[in-house]
Amino acid sequence: MKSIVIIGGGFSGTTTAINLARLSATPLQITIVSNNRLPCRGIAYSTRNSSHLLNVVARNMSALADQPNHFVEWLSTRSEYLDEPLPKLREKFVPRKVYGDYLHCLFQWYFGTFAEEKKMKLETVHDEARDILIKDQRAKVILTGGRVVSADKVVLAVGNQAPADFRLRGLDVRSLKYIGNPWIGWETRLPSSDQDVLLIGTGLTMVDTFLTLRDLGWKGKIFAVSRNGLLPLSHFKGFDYPELLDDENATIEFRKIFSIFKQHYRTTLNSNLNPAILVDKLRPFTQRIWQNFSVFEKKQFNRRFRTQWNVMRHRIAPEIHRQLREAITQKQLEVIKGRLCECVESKEKMKIRVEGKHAKRVIEVGAVINCTGPQESYVPSESKLFKNLFFHGLVQPDEMNMGIKVAPSFSVIDRGGNTSEILFAMGALLKGTLWESTAVPELRTQAFRIAETIAERSHSSEIVEDVLEYSI
Ligand SMILES: Cc1cc2nc3c(=O)[nH]c(=O)nc-3n(C[C@H](O)[C@H](O)[C@H](O)COP(=O)(O)OP(=O)(O)OC[C@H]3O[C@@H](n4cnc5c(N)ncnc54)[C@H](O)[C@@H]3O)c2cc1C
């Protein structure tokens, strides 16, 4: 029996396993190794907080690339949505914990009934994979607990890395007042709720952290600082707008794309339209555009436009946006555009000096929370697994050092430039290769394609890759 090890049990690992069970004509031994205590949910869908909403509408969140309505159909069976008309349900931003329930439910069904009938064997192992050795066309996955699992194929579905520690003069990252990772088990480290806190970053992680603090009944002031001081935009109702590109000119160089974008940007502003529509219009082409850029162009894009792109691209549910605006009006939240310059820590407080374009100020807080988002580069990386994979030459960084190099089949390319027949990678690891490799619509396609390859199936044309981001 062919054996597959999937490292990571979040959305990517779970849906790869499900697709393997669906697509393979022969029985497989599938082992999912995950260091997350909660099965299937990964970082994003492990939250129990109902205020943490999906930032993608329900109609785009099917876990199955060949069944685009699957999530909405599942959602419509839940008692809390029974009275919701279908067109409204499709446009809803539901709590992320509900999406975690969906993934777990899907997984149980496929591996309870379906896979059993196909004589598939599944094992989930709660441990950390720390190394992979490859010999004679077989892999040995070495776990921190000491176990070694042999495999014919290994899928790296490890998700985002934890945020890198924030570097600031005078800031001791070992301090009890510094919270380096607000994704896992951080609430217990907060000071008393009457103290002010500083969130570093104003993006999606900051939004989640703010919502958690607010739900904890935070009485102190919450400061959020970033160099641009920009909050994520709200999702909006779509409107008719001409296409920017078509299949023929999607591979033009940076300069031309930039000029097209700039021209449309002006048009939208002059016509009082939301320019974020432009990012949505480019969405079917973004992976191709990115892949066609030279390294120089990619670096140029990252340096000059990445922040604005992310603000327009990674939008939040309108109700969350409204809550942020209200908190700003009520002075519960203050968003500051500026640069953190220095931290001076005393027994009770941290004093942070922030410099804006026109003003300097010192903020005194009981805790500093790093909301800068995941560390991107894998060289260097804190991950034991990746340290070892780089050491053995089984992987190489992509040309942007934003992840690892993969072939179009998602097979990993080793240090010698050889395409692996054993190792596959997906998700955040592919950011430098594809640029757009973060959200469910991309990841479900990757999971499906990898499963097709491993199951030796020809590629189906039935999968839906393009999605409408804006609300209908
Ligand atoms: C807070 C947050 C909210 C988001 N909201 C949305 C949304 O609304 N819609 C959307 O489409 N996308 C959203 N995303 C994007 C999200 O990244 C993807 O939707 C998806 O959840 C990624 O899943 P993943 O399995 O690739 O990664 P993860 O969810 O990170 O799962 C990977 C798992 O692998 C484990 N792991 C890593 N290394 C090892 C190892 N060596 N050994 C064992 N286990 C290991 C990790 O601990 C983790 O549990 C959000 C992301 C975040 C962080």
Coordinates of C-alpha atoms and ligand atoms in Angstrom, one line a residue:
M1 CA 0.0 0.0 0.0
K2 CA 1.4 3.4 -1.0
S3 CA 2.0 5.5 2.1
I4 CA 1.7 9.3 2.3
V5 CA 2.8 11.5 5.2
I6 CA 1.3 15.0 5.4
I7 CA 3.1 17.4 7.7
G8 CA 0.6 19.9 9.0
G9 CA -3.0 19.3 9.9
G10 CA -4.6 22.7 9.1
F11 CA -6.7 23.5 6.1
S12 CA -4.0 22.5 3.6
G13 CA -3.1 19.1 5.2
T14 CA -6.7 18.2 5.9
T15 CA -8.0 18.9 2.4
T16 CA -5.0 17.1 0.9
A17 CA -5.9 14.0 2.9
I18 CA -9.6 14.4 2.0
N19 CA -8.8 14.7 -1.7
L20 CA -6.4 11.7 -1.6
A21 CA -9.3 9.7 -0.1
R22 CA -11.6 10.9 -2.8
L23 CA -9.4 10.5 -5.8
S24 CA -7.2 7.5 -5.2
A25 CA -8.5 4.3 -6.9
T26 CA -6.3 2.2 -4.7
P27 CA -6.1 2.1 -0.8
L28 CA -3.5 4.4 0.7
Q29 CA -1.9 4.7 4.2
I30 CA -2.2 8.4 5.1
T31 CA -0.5 9.8 8.1
I32 CA -1.1 13.4 9.2
V33 CA 1.6 14.8 11.5
S34 CA 0.5 17.9 13.3
N35 CA 1.7 19.8 16.3
N36 CA -1.6 21.5 16.7
R37 CA -3.8 20.0 19.5
L38 CA -7.0 20.7 17.6
P39 CA -7.4 18.6 14.5
C40 CA -8.1 20.1 11.1
R41 CA -8.4 23.7 12.1
G42 CA -4.8 25.0 11.8
I43 CA -4.0 28.5 13.1
A44 CA -6.8 30.4 11.4
Y45 CA -9.8 28.2 12.4
S46 CA -8.8 27.2 15.9
T47 CA -10.2 30.4 17.4
R48 CA -13.2 30.0 19.7
N49 CA -14.0 33.7 19.6
S50 CA -17.3 34.4 17.7
S51 CA -16.1 37.9 16.8
H52 CA -13.3 36.4 14.6
L53 CA -15.0 36.3 11.3
L54 CA -13.9 34.9 8.0
N55 CA -12.5 37.6 5.8
V56 CA -13.8 35.8 2.7
V57 CA -17.5 35.4 1.8
A58 CA -19.1 32.0 2.4
R59 CA -19.6 31.3 -1.4
N60 CA -15.8 31.4 -1.9
M61 CA -14.9 29.1 1.0
S62 CA -15.7 25.6 -0.2
A63 CA -12.9 23.3 0.9
L64 CA -13.4 21.2 -2.3
A65 CA -12.1 22.7 -5.5
D66 CA -14.4 20.7 -7.7
Q67 CA -17.6 21.5 -5.6
P68 CA -17.7 25.3 -5.2
N69 CA -21.0 25.4 -3.4
H70 CA -20.0 22.8 -0.8
F71 CA -19.5 25.2 2.2
V72 CA -22.7 27.1 1.6
E73 CA -24.7 23.9 1.3
W74 CA -23.2 22.7 4.6
L75 CA -23.8 26.0 6.2
S76 CA -27.4 26.0 5.2
T77 CA -28.0 22.8 7.3
R78 CA -27.0 24.6 10.5
S79 CA -29.8 25.7 12.7
E80 CA -28.5 29.3 13.1
Y81 CA -28.7 29.8 9.3
L82 CA -31.9 28.0 8.5
D83 CA -33.9 31.2 8.0
E84 CA -31.2 32.9 6.0
P85 CA -32.2 33.1 2.3
L86 CA -29.5 31.4 0.2
P87 CA -28.4 34.6 -1.7
K88 CA -27.8 36.3 1.6
L89 CA -26.0 33.2 3.1
R90 CA -23.7 33.1 0.2
E91 CA -22.5 36.7 0.9
K92 CA -22.1 36.2 4.7
F93 CA -18.8 36.4 6.6
V94 CA -19.4 33.7 9.2
P95 CA -17.3 33.1 12.3
R96 CA -14.0 31.3 11.7
K97 CA -14.8 28.8 14.4
V98 CA -17.8 27.6 12.3
Y99 CA -15.4 27.1 9.4
G100 CA -13.2 25.0 11.7
D101 CA -16.3 22.9 12.5
Y102 CA -16.9 22.5 8.8
L103 CA -13.4 21.2 8.1
H104 CA -13.5 18.8 11.1
C105 CA -17.0 17.6 10.0
L106 CA -15.8 17.0 6.4
F107 CA -12.7 15.2 7.6
Q108 CA -14.7 12.9 9.8
W109 CA -17.2 12.1 7.1
Y110 CA -14.5 11.2 4.5
F111 CA -12.4 9.2 7.0
G112 CA -15.3 7.7 8.8
T113 CA -17.5 6.3 6.1
F114 CA -16.1 7.1 2.7
A115 CA -12.4 6.2 3.2
E116 CA -13.2 3.1 5.2
E117 CA -15.2 1.7 2.3
K118 CA -12.2 2.4 0.0
K119 CA -10.0 0.6 2.6
M120 CA -7.9 3.7 3.2
K121 CA -5.9 3.8 6.4
L122 CA -5.6 7.0 8.3
E123 CA -3.5 7.9 11.3
T124 CA -3.2 11.3 12.9
V125 CA -0.1 11.9 15.0
H126 CA 0.2 14.7 17.4
D127 CA 3.9 15.6 17.2
E128 CA 6.3 17.8 15.3
A129 CA 8.2 16.6 12.2
R130 CA 11.7 17.7 12.7
D131 CA 13.6 16.1 9.8
I132 CA 13.1 14.1 6.6
L133 CA 15.7 11.7 5.2
I134 CA 15.4 10.3 1.6
K135 CA 17.0 7.1 0.5
D136 CA 16.1 4.7 -2.3
Q137 CA 13.0 6.6 -3.4
R138 CA 11.5 6.4 0.1
A139 CA 11.3 9.1 2.8
K140 CA 11.7 8.7 6.5
V141 CA 9.9 11.5 8.5
I142 CA 11.5 11.9 11.9
L143 CA 9.3 13.2 14.7
T144 CA 10.5 15.1 17.8
G145 CA 8.9 12.3 20.0
G146 CA 11.4 9.9 18.4
R147 CA 9.1 8.0 16.0
V148 CA 10.1 7.6 12.4
V149 CA 7.4 7.3 9.8
S150 CA 8.2 5.9 6.3
A151 CA 6.5 7.3 3.3
D152 CA 6.5 7.1 -0.5
K153 CA 5.3 10.7 -0.7
V154 CA 5.5 13.6 1.8
V155 CA 3.4 16.7 1.6
L156 CA 4.7 19.8 3.4
A157 CA 1.5 21.6 4.5
V158 CA 3.1 23.6 7.4
G159 CA 1.3 26.9 6.9
N160 CA 2.7 30.2 8.1
Q161 CA 5.7 30.5 10.3
A162 CA 5.2 32.2 13.7
P163 CA 5.9 36.0 13.6
A164 CA 9.6 36.9 13.9
D165 CA 10.5 38.8 17.1
F166 CA 10.2 42.5 16.7
R167 CA 13.5 44.3 16.7
L168 CA 13.5 47.5 18.7
R169 CA 16.2 49.2 20.6
G170 CA 15.7 48.5 24.3
L171 CA 13.0 45.8 23.8
D172 CA 13.9 42.6 25.5
V173 CA 11.8 39.9 23.7
R174 CA 12.0 37.7 26.8
S175 CA 10.2 40.3 28.8
L176 CA 6.9 39.2 30.3
K177 CA 5.4 42.4 28.9
Y178 CA 6.2 41.5 25.4
I179 CA 3.9 39.1 23.6
G180 CA 5.6 37.8 20.4
N181 CA 2.9 35.6 18.9
P182 CA -0.8 36.6 19.3
W183 CA -2.1 33.5 17.5
I184 CA -1.7 30.9 20.2
G185 CA -2.3 30.9 24.0
W186 CA -1.3 34.6 24.5
E187 CA -4.3 35.9 26.4
T188 CA -3.1 34.5 29.8
R189 CA 0.0 36.7 29.5
L190 CA -1.9 39.9 29.4
P191 CA -1.6 42.5 32.2
S192 CA -4.7 43.7 34.1
S193 CA -7.4 45.0 31.7
D194 CA -7.2 48.6 32.9
Q195 CA -3.7 48.9 31.5
D196 CA -2.9 50.4 28.0
V197 CA -1.4 48.1 25.4
L198 CA 0.5 48.7 22.2
L199 CA -0.1 46.5 19.2
I200 CA 2.7 46.6 16.6
G201 CA 1.1 46.5 13.2
T202 CA -2.2 47.6 11.8
G203 CA -3.1 44.6 9.6
L204 CA -5.3 41.5 9.9
T205 CA -3.4 40.2 13.0
M206 CA -3.9 43.5 14.8
V207 CA -7.6 43.4 14.0
D208 CA -8.0 39.9 15.5
T209 CA -6.0 41.0 18.6
F210 CA -8.1 44.1 19.0
L211 CA -11.3 42.1 18.8
T212 CA -10.0 39.6 21.4
L213 CA -9.0 42.4 23.8
R214 CA -12.4 44.1 23.3
D215 CA -14.3 40.8 24.0
L216 CA -12.2 40.4 27.2
G217 CA -13.7 43.7 28.3
W218 CA -10.4 45.7 27.9
K219 CA -10.7 49.0 29.7
G220 CA -7.2 50.4 28.9
K221 CA -6.5 52.2 25.7
I222 CA -5.3 50.1 22.7
F223 CA -2.6 51.7 20.5
A224 CA -1.9 50.2 17.1
V225 CA 1.2 51.5 15.3
S226 CA 2.6 50.9 11.9
R227 CA 4.7 52.9 9.4
N228 CA 1.7 53.4 7.1
G229 CA -1.0 53.6 9.7
L230 CA -3.4 51.9 7.3
L231 CA -6.2 49.6 8.5
P232 CA -7.3 46.8 6.2
L233 CA -10.1 48.0 3.9
S234 CA -13.7 46.7 4.2
H235 CA -15.3 44.4 1.7
F236 CA -17.7 46.2 -0.5
K237 CA -20.5 45.6 -2.9
G238 CA -19.1 45.1 -6.4
F239 CA -20.0 47.3 -9.4
D240 CA -19.5 47.1 -13.2
Y241 CA -16.0 47.9 -14.2
P242 CA -14.1 47.1 -17.3
E243 CA -11.5 44.3 -17.2
L244 CA -7.9 45.5 -16.9
L245 CA -6.2 42.6 -18.6
D246 CA -7.1 39.6 -20.7
D247 CA -5.5 36.2 -21.1
E248 CA -3.2 37.6 -23.9
N249 CA -1.7 40.5 -22.1
A250 CA -1.5 39.0 -18.6
T251 CA 2.2 38.4 -18.9
I252 CA 3.4 41.9 -19.6
E253 CA 6.2 43.5 -17.6
F254 CA 5.9 45.4 -14.4
R255 CA 6.2 48.9 -15.9
K256 CA 3.2 48.3 -18.2
I257 CA 1.1 46.7 -15.5
F258 CA 1.9 49.6 -13.2
S259 CA 1.0 52.1 -15.8
I260 CA -2.4 50.4 -16.5
F261 CA -3.1 50.2 -12.8
K262 CA -2.2 53.8 -12.2
Q263 CA -4.4 55.0 -15.0
H264 CA -7.4 52.9 -13.7
Y265 CA -6.6 54.0 -10.1
R266 CA -7.1 57.7 -11.2
T267 CA -10.2 56.8 -13.1
T268 CA -11.8 55.1 -10.0
L269 CA -10.9 58.0 -7.8
N270 CA -12.2 60.6 -10.3
S271 CA -15.4 58.6 -10.6
N272 CA -15.8 58.2 -6.9
L273 CA -15.4 54.4 -7.2
N274 CA -13.6 52.1 -4.8
P275 CA -10.1 51.4 -6.3
A276 CA -10.0 48.1 -4.5
I277 CA -12.1 46.8 -7.4
L278 CA -8.8 46.9 -9.5
V279 CA -7.2 44.3 -7.2
D280 CA -10.2 42.1 -7.7
K281 CA -10.1 42.6 -11.4
L282 CA -6.4 41.5 -11.4
R283 CA -7.1 38.5 -9.2
P284 CA -7.4 35.9 -12.0
F285 CA -4.1 37.0 -13.3
T286 CA -2.0 37.8 -10.2
Q287 CA -0.2 34.4 -10.1
R288 CA 0.7 34.7 -13.7
I289 CA 1.8 38.3 -13.5
W290 CA 4.0 37.6 -10.5
Q291 CA 5.6 34.6 -12.1
N292 CA 6.4 36.6 -15.2
F293 CA 8.1 39.4 -13.3
S294 CA 11.9 39.3 -13.1
V295 CA 13.5 39.1 -9.7
F296 CA 14.2 42.8 -10.0
E297 CA 10.6 43.6 -10.7
K298 CA 9.4 41.4 -7.8
K299 CA 11.7 43.3 -5.5
Q300 CA 10.5 46.6 -6.9
F301 CA 6.9 45.6 -6.4
N302 CA 7.5 44.5 -2.8
R303 CA 9.4 47.7 -2.0
R304 CA 7.0 50.1 -3.5
F305 CA 3.5 48.6 -3.6
R306 CA 3.2 45.6 -1.4
T307 CA 1.7 47.5 1.6
Q308 CA -1.0 49.2 -0.5
W309 CA -1.7 46.0 -2.4
N310 CA -2.2 44.1 0.9
V311 CA -4.5 46.8 2.3
M312 CA -6.7 46.6 -0.8
R313 CA -6.4 42.8 -1.2
H314 CA -6.8 41.4 2.3
R315 CA -10.1 43.0 3.3
I316 CA -12.2 42.5 6.3
A317 CA -15.9 42.0 6.9
P318 CA -17.9 45.3 6.8
E319 CA -19.2 44.7 10.4
I320 CA -15.6 44.3 11.7
H321 CA -14.6 47.4 9.9
R322 CA -17.5 49.3 11.4
Q323 CA -16.5 48.0 14.9
L324 CA -12.9 49.3 14.4
R325 CA -14.2 52.7 13.3
E326 CA -16.5 52.9 16.3
A327 CA -13.6 52.0 18.7
I328 CA -11.5 54.7 17.1
T329 CA -14.3 57.3 17.5
Q330 CA -14.8 56.2 21.1
K331 CA -11.0 56.5 21.7
Q332 CA -10.7 52.9 22.7
L333 CA -8.4 52.3 19.8
E334 CA -5.9 54.8 18.4
V335 CA -4.1 54.0 15.2
I336 CA -0.8 55.8 14.8
K337 CA 1.3 56.2 11.7
G338 CA 4.9 56.2 12.8
R339 CA 8.1 54.4 13.5
L340 CA 8.9 52.7 16.8
C341 CA 12.3 54.1 17.9
E342 CA 13.0 52.8 21.4
C343 CA 11.6 50.9 24.4
V344 CA 12.5 51.6 28.0
E345 CA 11.2 49.0 30.4
S346 CA 10.5 49.6 34.1
K347 CA 9.0 47.3 36.7
E348 CA 5.4 48.3 35.8
K349 CA 5.5 49.7 32.3
M350 CA 7.1 49.8 28.9
K351 CA 7.8 53.3 27.5
I352 CA 7.8 53.3 23.7
R353 CA 9.0 56.2 21.7
V354 CA 7.2 56.6 18.4
E355 CA 8.2 59.1 15.7
G356 CA 5.7 60.2 13.1
K357 CA 6.3 62.5 10.2
H358 CA 5.6 65.6 12.2
A359 CA 5.4 64.6 15.8
K360 CA 7.2 62.4 18.4
R361 CA 5.5 60.9 21.4
V362 CA 6.1 58.4 24.2
I363 CA 3.5 55.8 24.9
E364 CA 3.4 54.1 28.3
V365 CA 1.9 50.6 28.2
G366 CA 1.6 47.5 30.3
A367 CA 2.2 45.2 27.3
V368 CA 3.5 45.2 23.7
I369 CA 1.9 42.7 21.3
N370 CA 3.7 41.9 18.1
C371 CA 1.0 41.9 15.4
T372 CA 3.3 42.1 12.4
G373 CA 2.1 38.8 11.0
P374 CA 4.0 35.7 9.9
Q375 CA 7.8 35.5 9.4
E376 CA 8.2 35.0 5.7
S377 CA 11.7 34.0 5.0
Y378 CA 12.9 30.5 5.6
V379 CA 16.6 31.4 5.6
P380 CA 17.0 31.8 8.5
S381 CA 14.1 30.0 10.1
E382 CA 13.3 28.9 13.6
S383 CA 11.8 25.7 12.3
K384 CA 13.9 22.6 13.1
L385 CA 12.3 20.9 10.1
F386 CA 13.4 23.6 7.6
K387 CA 16.8 24.0 9.1
N388 CA 17.3 20.3 8.5
L389 CA 15.7 20.3 5.0
F390 CA 18.0 23.1 3.9
F391 CA 21.0 21.4 5.5
H392 CA 20.4 18.2 3.5
G393 CA 19.7 20.2 0.4
L394 CA 16.3 18.7 0.0
V395 CA 14.8 22.2 -0.5
Q396 CA 16.1 25.6 -1.7
P397 CA 14.7 29.1 -1.0
D398 CA 12.8 30.6 -3.9
E399 CA 14.4 33.6 -5.6
M400 CA 12.7 36.0 -3.2
N401 CA 13.5 34.1 0.0
M402 CA 9.8 34.2 0.8
G403 CA 9.4 30.4 0.8
I404 CA 10.8 27.4 -1.1
K405 CA 11.2 26.6 -4.7
V406 CA 8.6 24.3 -6.3
A407 CA 7.8 23.1 -9.8
P408 CA 4.3 23.9 -11.4
S409 CA 3.3 20.4 -10.1
F410 CA 4.0 21.6 -6.5
S411 CA 6.9 19.1 -6.4
V412 CA 9.8 20.6 -4.4
I413 CA 13.0 21.5 -6.2
D414 CA 16.1 20.6 -4.3
R415 CA 19.4 22.5 -4.0
G416 CA 20.8 20.8 -7.1
G417 CA 17.8 22.0 -9.1
N418 CA 16.2 18.5 -9.3
T419 CA 12.4 18.1 -9.1
S420 CA 11.5 15.8 -6.3
E421 CA 9.3 12.8 -6.9
I422 CA 8.7 12.4 -3.2
L423 CA 8.3 15.9 -1.6
F424 CA 5.4 18.2 -2.4
A425 CA 4.8 21.7 -0.9
M426 CA 1.8 24.0 -0.6
G427 CA 0.3 27.0 1.0
A428 CA 2.4 29.8 2.5
L429 CA 5.6 28.1 1.4
L430 CA 4.7 29.0 -2.2
K431 CA 4.3 32.7 -1.6
G432 CA 7.5 33.7 -3.4
T433 CA 6.7 31.4 -6.3
L434 CA 3.0 32.3 -6.8
W435 CA 2.5 35.4 -4.7
E436 CA -1.1 34.5 -4.2
S437 CA -0.9 31.4 -2.0
T438 CA -2.7 32.3 1.2
A439 CA -6.4 31.9 1.2
V440 CA -8.8 29.0 0.8
P441 CA -9.6 29.6 -3.0
E442 CA -5.9 29.0 -3.9
L443 CA -5.1 26.4 -1.3
R444 CA -8.0 24.1 -2.2
T445 CA -6.8 24.0 -5.8
Q446 CA -3.3 23.1 -4.6
A447 CA -4.6 20.3 -2.3
F448 CA -6.7 18.9 -5.2
R449 CA -3.8 19.0 -7.7
I450 CA -1.3 17.4 -5.3
A451 CA -3.8 14.7 -4.6
E452 CA -4.4 14.1 -8.3
T453 CA -0.6 13.7 -8.9
I454 CA -0.1 11.4 -5.9
A455 CA -3.2 9.3 -6.8
E456 CA -1.9 9.2 -10.4
R457 CA -5.0 10.7 -11.8
S458 CA -5.1 13.0 -14.9
H459 CA -5.8 16.6 -14.1
S460 CA -9.5 17.4 -13.9
S461 CA -10.8 20.5 -15.6
E462 CA -13.7 20.7 -13.3
I463 CA -12.1 22.8 -10.6
V464 CA -13.0 26.5 -10.0
E465 CA -10.0 28.7 -9.7
D466 CA -11.3 32.2 -10.2
V467 CA -13.5 33.7 -7.5
L468 CA -15.3 37.0 -7.2
E469 CA -13.9 38.8 -4.1
Y470 CA -16.3 41.6 -3.8
S471 CA -19.8 41.2 -2.5
I472 CA -22.7 40.7 -4.9
Ligands
LIG1 C1 -5.8 34.6 11.7 C2 -6.0 34.2 10.3 C3 -7.2 34.3 9.7 C4 -7.4 33.9 8.4 N1 -8.6 34.0 7.8 C5 -8.9 33.5 6.6 C6 -10.2 33.6 5.9 O1 -11.1 34.1 6.5 N2 -10.3 33.1 4.7 C7 -9.3 32.5 4.0 O2 -9.5 32.0 2.9 N3 -8.0 32.5 4.6 C8 -7.8 32.9 5.8 N4 -6.6 32.9 6.4 C9 -5.5 32.3 5.6 C10 -5.2 30.9 6.1 O3 -3.8 30.9 6.2 C11 -5.7 29.8 5.2 O4 -7.1 29.9 4.9 C12 -5.5 28.4 5.8 O5 -6.0 28.3 7.0 C13 -4.0 28.0 5.8 O6 -4.0 26.7 6.2 P1 -2.6 25.8 6.3 O7 -3.0 24.4 6.6 O8 -1.8 26.1 5.1 O9 -1.8 26.5 7.5 P2 -2.0 26.4 9.0 O10 -3.4 26.7 9.4 O11 -1.0 27.3 9.6 O12 -1.8 24.9 9.4 C14 -0.5 24.3 9.4 C15 -0.3 23.5 10.6 O13 0.9 22.7 10.5 C16 1.5 22.7 11.8 N5 2.9 22.5 11.6 C17 3.8 23.3 11.1 N6 5.1 22.8 11.1 C18 4.9 21.5 11.6 C19 5.8 20.5 11.8 N7 7.1 20.6 11.5 N8 5.4 19.3 12.4 C20 4.0 19.2 12.6 N9 3.1 20.2 12.4 C21 3.6 21.3 11.9 C22 1.2 24.1 12.4 O14 1.3 24.1 13.8 C23 -0.3 24.3 11.9 O15 -1.2 23.8 12.8 C24 -6.3 33.3 7.7 C25 -5.1 33.2 8.3 C26 -4.9 33.6 9.6 C27 -3.5 33.4 10.2

